[in-house]
Coordinates of N, CA and C in Angstrom, one line a residue:
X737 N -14.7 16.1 2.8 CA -13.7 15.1 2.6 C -14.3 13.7 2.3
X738 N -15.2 13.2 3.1 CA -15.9 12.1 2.9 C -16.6 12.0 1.3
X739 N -17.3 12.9 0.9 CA -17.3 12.9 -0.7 C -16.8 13.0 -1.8
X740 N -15.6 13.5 -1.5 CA -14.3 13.4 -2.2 C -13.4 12.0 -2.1
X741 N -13.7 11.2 -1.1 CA -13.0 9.7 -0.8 C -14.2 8.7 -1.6
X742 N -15.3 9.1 -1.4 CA -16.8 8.6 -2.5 C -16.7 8.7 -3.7
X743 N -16.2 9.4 -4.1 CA -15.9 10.1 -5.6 C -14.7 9.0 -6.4
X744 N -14.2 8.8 -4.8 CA -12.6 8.7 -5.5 C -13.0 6.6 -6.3
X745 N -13.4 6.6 -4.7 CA -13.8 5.4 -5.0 C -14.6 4.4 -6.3
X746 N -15.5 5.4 -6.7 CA -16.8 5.0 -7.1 C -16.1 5.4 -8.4
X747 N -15.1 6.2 -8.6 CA -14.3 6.6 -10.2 C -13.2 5.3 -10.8
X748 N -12.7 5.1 -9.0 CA -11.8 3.8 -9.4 C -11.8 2.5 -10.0
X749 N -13.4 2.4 -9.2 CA -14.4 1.3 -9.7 C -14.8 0.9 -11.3
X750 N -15.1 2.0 -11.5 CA -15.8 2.5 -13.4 C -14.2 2.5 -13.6
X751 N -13.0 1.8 -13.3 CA -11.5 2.0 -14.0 C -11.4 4.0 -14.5
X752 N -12.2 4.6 -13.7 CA -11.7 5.9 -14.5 C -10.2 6.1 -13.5
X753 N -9.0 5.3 -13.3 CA -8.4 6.0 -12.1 C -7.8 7.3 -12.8
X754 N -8.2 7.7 -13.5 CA -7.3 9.4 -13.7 C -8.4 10.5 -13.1
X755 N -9.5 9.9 -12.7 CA -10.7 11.0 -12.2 C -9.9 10.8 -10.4
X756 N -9.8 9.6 -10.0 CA -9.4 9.3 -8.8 C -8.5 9.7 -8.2
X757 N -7.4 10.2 -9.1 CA -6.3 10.2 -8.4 C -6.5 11.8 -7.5
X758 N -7.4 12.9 -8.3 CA -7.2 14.2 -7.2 C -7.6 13.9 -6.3
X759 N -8.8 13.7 -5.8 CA -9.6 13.0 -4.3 C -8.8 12.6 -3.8
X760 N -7.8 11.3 -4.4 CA -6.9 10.4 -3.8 C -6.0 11.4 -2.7
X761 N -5.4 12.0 -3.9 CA -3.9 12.9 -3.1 C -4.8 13.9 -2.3
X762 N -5.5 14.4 -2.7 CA -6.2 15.7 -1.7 C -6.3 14.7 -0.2
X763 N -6.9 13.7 -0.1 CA -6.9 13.4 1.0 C -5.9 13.2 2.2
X764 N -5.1 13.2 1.7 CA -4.0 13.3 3.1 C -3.9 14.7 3.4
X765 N -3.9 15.7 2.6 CA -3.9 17.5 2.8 C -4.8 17.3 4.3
X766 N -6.1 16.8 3.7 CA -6.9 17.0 4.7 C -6.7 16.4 6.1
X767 N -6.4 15.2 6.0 CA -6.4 14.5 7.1 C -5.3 15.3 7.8
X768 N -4.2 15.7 7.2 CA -3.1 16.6 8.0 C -3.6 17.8 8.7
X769 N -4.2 18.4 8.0 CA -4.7 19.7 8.6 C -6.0 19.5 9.7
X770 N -6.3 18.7 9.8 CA -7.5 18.2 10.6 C -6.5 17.9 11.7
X771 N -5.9 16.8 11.7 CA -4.4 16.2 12.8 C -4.4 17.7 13.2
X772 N -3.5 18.5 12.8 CA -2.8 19.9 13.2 C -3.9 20.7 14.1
X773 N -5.1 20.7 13.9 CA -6.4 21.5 14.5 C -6.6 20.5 15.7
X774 N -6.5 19.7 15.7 CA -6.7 18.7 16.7 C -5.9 18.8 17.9
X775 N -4.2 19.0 17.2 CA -3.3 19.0 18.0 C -2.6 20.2 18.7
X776 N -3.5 21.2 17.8 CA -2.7 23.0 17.8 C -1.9 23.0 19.3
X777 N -2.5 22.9 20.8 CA -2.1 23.3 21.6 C -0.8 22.3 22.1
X778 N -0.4 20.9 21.9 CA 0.6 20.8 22.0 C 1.9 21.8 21.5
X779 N 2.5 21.7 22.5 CA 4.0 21.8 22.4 C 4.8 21.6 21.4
X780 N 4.7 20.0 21.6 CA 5.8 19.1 20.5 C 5.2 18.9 18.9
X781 N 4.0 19.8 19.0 CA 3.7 19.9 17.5 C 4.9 19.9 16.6
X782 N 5.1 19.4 15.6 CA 6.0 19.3 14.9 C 6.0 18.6 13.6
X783 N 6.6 19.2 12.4 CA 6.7 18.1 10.9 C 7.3 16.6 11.6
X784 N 7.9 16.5 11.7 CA 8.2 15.0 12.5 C 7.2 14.4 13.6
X785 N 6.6 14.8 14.2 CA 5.4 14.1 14.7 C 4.4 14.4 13.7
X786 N 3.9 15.3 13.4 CA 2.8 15.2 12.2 C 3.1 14.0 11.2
X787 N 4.4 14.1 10.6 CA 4.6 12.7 9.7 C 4.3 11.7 10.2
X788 N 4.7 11.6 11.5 CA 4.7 9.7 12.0 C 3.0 9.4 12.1
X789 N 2.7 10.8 12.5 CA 1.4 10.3 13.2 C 0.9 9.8 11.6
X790 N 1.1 10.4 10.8 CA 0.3 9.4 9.5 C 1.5 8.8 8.4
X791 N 2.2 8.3 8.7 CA 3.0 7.5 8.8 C 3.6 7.2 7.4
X792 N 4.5 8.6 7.0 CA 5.0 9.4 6.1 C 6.1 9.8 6.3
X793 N 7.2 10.1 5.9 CA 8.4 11.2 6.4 C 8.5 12.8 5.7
X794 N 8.9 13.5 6.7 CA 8.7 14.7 6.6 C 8.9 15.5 5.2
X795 N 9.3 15.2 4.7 CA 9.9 15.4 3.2 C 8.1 15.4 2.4
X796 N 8.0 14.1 2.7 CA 6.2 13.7 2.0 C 5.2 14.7 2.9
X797 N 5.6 14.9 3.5 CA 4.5 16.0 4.4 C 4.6 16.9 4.1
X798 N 5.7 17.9 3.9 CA 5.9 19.2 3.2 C 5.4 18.9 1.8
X799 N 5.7 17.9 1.0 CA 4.9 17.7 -0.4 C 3.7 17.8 -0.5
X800 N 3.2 17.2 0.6 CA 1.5 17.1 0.5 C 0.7 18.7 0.7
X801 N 1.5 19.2 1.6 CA 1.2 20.4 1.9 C 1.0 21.3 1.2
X802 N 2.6 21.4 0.4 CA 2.6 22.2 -0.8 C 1.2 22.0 -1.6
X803 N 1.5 21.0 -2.0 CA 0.1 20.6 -3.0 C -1.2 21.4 -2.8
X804 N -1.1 21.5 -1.6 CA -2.4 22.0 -1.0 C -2.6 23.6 -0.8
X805 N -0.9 23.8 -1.3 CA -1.1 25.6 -0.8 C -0.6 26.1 0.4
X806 N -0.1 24.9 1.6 CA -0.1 25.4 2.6 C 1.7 25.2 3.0
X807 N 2.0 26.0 3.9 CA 3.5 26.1 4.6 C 3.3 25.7 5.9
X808 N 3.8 25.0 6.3 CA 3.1 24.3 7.8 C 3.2 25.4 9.0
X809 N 4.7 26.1 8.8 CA 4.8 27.1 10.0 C 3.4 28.4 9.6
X810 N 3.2 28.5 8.5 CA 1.7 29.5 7.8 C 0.7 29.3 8.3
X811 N 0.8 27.9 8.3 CA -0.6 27.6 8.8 C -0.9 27.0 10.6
X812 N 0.3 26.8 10.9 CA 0.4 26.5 12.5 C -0.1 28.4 13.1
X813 N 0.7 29.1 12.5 CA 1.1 30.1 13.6 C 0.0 30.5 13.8
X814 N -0.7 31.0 12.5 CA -1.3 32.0 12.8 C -3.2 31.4 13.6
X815 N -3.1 30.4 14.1 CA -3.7 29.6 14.1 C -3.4 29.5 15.7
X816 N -2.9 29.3 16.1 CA -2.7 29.5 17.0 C -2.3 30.8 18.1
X817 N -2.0 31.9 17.6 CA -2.4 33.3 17.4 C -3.6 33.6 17.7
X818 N -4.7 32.9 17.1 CA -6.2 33.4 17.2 C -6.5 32.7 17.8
X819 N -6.5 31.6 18.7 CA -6.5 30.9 19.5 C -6.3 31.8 21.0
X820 N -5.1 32.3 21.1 CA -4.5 33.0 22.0 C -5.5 34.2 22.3
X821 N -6.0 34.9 20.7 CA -7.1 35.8 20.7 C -8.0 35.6 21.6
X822 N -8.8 34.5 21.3 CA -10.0 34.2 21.9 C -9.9 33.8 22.8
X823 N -8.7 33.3 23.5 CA -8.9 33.4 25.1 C -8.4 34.3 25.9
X824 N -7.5 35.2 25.3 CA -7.9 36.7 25.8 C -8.8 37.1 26.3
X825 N -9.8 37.4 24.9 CA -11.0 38.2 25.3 C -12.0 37.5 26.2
X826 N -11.7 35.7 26.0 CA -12.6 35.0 26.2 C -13.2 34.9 28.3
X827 N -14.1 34.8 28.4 CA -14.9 35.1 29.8 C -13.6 35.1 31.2
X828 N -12.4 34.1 31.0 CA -11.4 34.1 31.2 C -10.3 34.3 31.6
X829 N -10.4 35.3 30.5 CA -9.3 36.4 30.2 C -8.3 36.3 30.9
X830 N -8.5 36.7 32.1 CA -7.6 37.1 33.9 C -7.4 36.3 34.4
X831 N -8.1 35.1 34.2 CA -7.6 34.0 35.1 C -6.3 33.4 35.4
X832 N -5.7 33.7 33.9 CA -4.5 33.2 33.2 C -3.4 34.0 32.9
X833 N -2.1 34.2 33.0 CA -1.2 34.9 32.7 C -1.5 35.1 31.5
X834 N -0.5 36.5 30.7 CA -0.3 36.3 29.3 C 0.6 35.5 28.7
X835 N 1.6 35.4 29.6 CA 2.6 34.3 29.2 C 2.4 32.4 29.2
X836 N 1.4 32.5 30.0 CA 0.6 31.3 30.6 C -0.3 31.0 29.2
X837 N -1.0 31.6 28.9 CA -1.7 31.4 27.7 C -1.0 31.3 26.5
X838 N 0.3 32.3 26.5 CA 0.9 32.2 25.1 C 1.6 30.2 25.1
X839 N 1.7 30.1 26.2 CA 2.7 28.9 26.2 C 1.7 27.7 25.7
X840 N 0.5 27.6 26.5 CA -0.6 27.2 26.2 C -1.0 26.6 24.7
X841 N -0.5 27.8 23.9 CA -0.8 27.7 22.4 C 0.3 27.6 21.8
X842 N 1.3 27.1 23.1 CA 3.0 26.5 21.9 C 3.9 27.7 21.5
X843 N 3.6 29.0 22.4 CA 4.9 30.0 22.2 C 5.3 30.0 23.6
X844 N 6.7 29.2 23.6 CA 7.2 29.3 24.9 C 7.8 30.3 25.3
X845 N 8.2 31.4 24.7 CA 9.0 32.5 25.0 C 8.2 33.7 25.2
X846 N 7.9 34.7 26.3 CA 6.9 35.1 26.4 C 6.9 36.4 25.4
X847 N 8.1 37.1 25.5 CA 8.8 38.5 24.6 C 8.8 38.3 23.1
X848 N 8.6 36.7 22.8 CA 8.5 36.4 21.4 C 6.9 36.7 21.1
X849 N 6.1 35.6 21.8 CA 4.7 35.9 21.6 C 4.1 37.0 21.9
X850 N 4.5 37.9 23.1 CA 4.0 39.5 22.5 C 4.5 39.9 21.4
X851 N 5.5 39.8 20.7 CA 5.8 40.7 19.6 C 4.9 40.1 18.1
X852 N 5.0 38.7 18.3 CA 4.5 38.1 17.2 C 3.0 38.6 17.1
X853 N 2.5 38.5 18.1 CA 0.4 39.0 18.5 C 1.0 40.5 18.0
X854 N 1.7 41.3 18.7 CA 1.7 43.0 18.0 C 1.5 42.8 16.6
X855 N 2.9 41.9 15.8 CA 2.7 42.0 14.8 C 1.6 42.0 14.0
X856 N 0.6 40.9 14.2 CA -0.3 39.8 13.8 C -1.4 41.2 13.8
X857 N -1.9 42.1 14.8 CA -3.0 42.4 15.3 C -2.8 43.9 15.8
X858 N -1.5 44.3 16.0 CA -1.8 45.7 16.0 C -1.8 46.1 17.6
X859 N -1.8 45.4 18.4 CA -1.6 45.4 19.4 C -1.3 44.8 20.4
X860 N -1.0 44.5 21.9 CA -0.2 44.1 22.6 C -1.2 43.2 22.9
X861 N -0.9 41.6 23.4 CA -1.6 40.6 24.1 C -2.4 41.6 25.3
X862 N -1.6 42.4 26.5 CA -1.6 43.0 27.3 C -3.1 44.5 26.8
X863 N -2.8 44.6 26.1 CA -4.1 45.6 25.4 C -5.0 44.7 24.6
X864 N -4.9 44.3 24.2 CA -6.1 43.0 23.7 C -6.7 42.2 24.8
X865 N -6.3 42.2 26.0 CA -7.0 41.7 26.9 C -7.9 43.0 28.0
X866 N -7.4 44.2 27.9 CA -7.6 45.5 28.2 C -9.1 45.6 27.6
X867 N -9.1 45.0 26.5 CA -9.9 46.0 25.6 C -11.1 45.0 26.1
X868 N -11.1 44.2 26.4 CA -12.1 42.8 26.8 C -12.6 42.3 27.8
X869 N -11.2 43.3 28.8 CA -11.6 42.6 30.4 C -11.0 44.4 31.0
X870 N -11.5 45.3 31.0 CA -11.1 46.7 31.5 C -11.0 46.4 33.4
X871 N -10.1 46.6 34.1 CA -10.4 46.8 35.2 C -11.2 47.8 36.0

């Protein structure tokens, strides 16, 4: 990111701004999805807080996204899914409910998050943590 904001700069300068402008717009893609990895485990994750926080309305944050390829619920979920993964298996595992952890990663409903992890992975939170932590 940082040499893509260098680029952008150093093109703007020499007046090329038509070299500038991709660097330019790319940059918010990033800074959004960086925000999002930062924030994964909140709750109140959301297009409306993600906008404010970079101080845009939601409309422009779906645009930017697009641009980038990405669908925000595409790239939230599954992202948090493998999060959930890894503290499954992770040293852990037991410490923590399944539903405790699903919430953790912003699935408040626990019958939703097992079904969505089956989907995702083939198997149950409840056997994914089996396969990791066997009694």
């Amino acid at each position: 990111m940082a040499h893509e904001l260098l680029r952008a700069v150093l093109t703007s300068q020499r007046g090329a701004a038509d070299l500038a402008r991709g660097p330019m717009e790319a940059t918010p893609g990033l800074r959004i999805t960086r925000y999002i990895r930062q924030h994964l485990a909140d709750r109140d994750l959301s297009a409306a807080r993600i906008a404010a926080a970079h101080g845009i309305s939601v409309r422009h944050l779906y645009a930017v996204l697009a641009r980038s390829g990405i669908s925000l619920r595409d790239h939230v979920h599954p992202q948090r899914l493998a999060e959930c993964r890894r503290e499954l298996a992770g040293p852990h595992g037991r410490a923590r409910t399944i539903a405790a952890i699903g919430q953790r990663w912003g699935f408040v409903d626990a019958a939703h998050f097992s079904k969505v992890f089956k989907r995702a992975y083939g198997m149950t939170p409840r056997d994914w943590r089996g396969l990791h932590h066997p009694r």
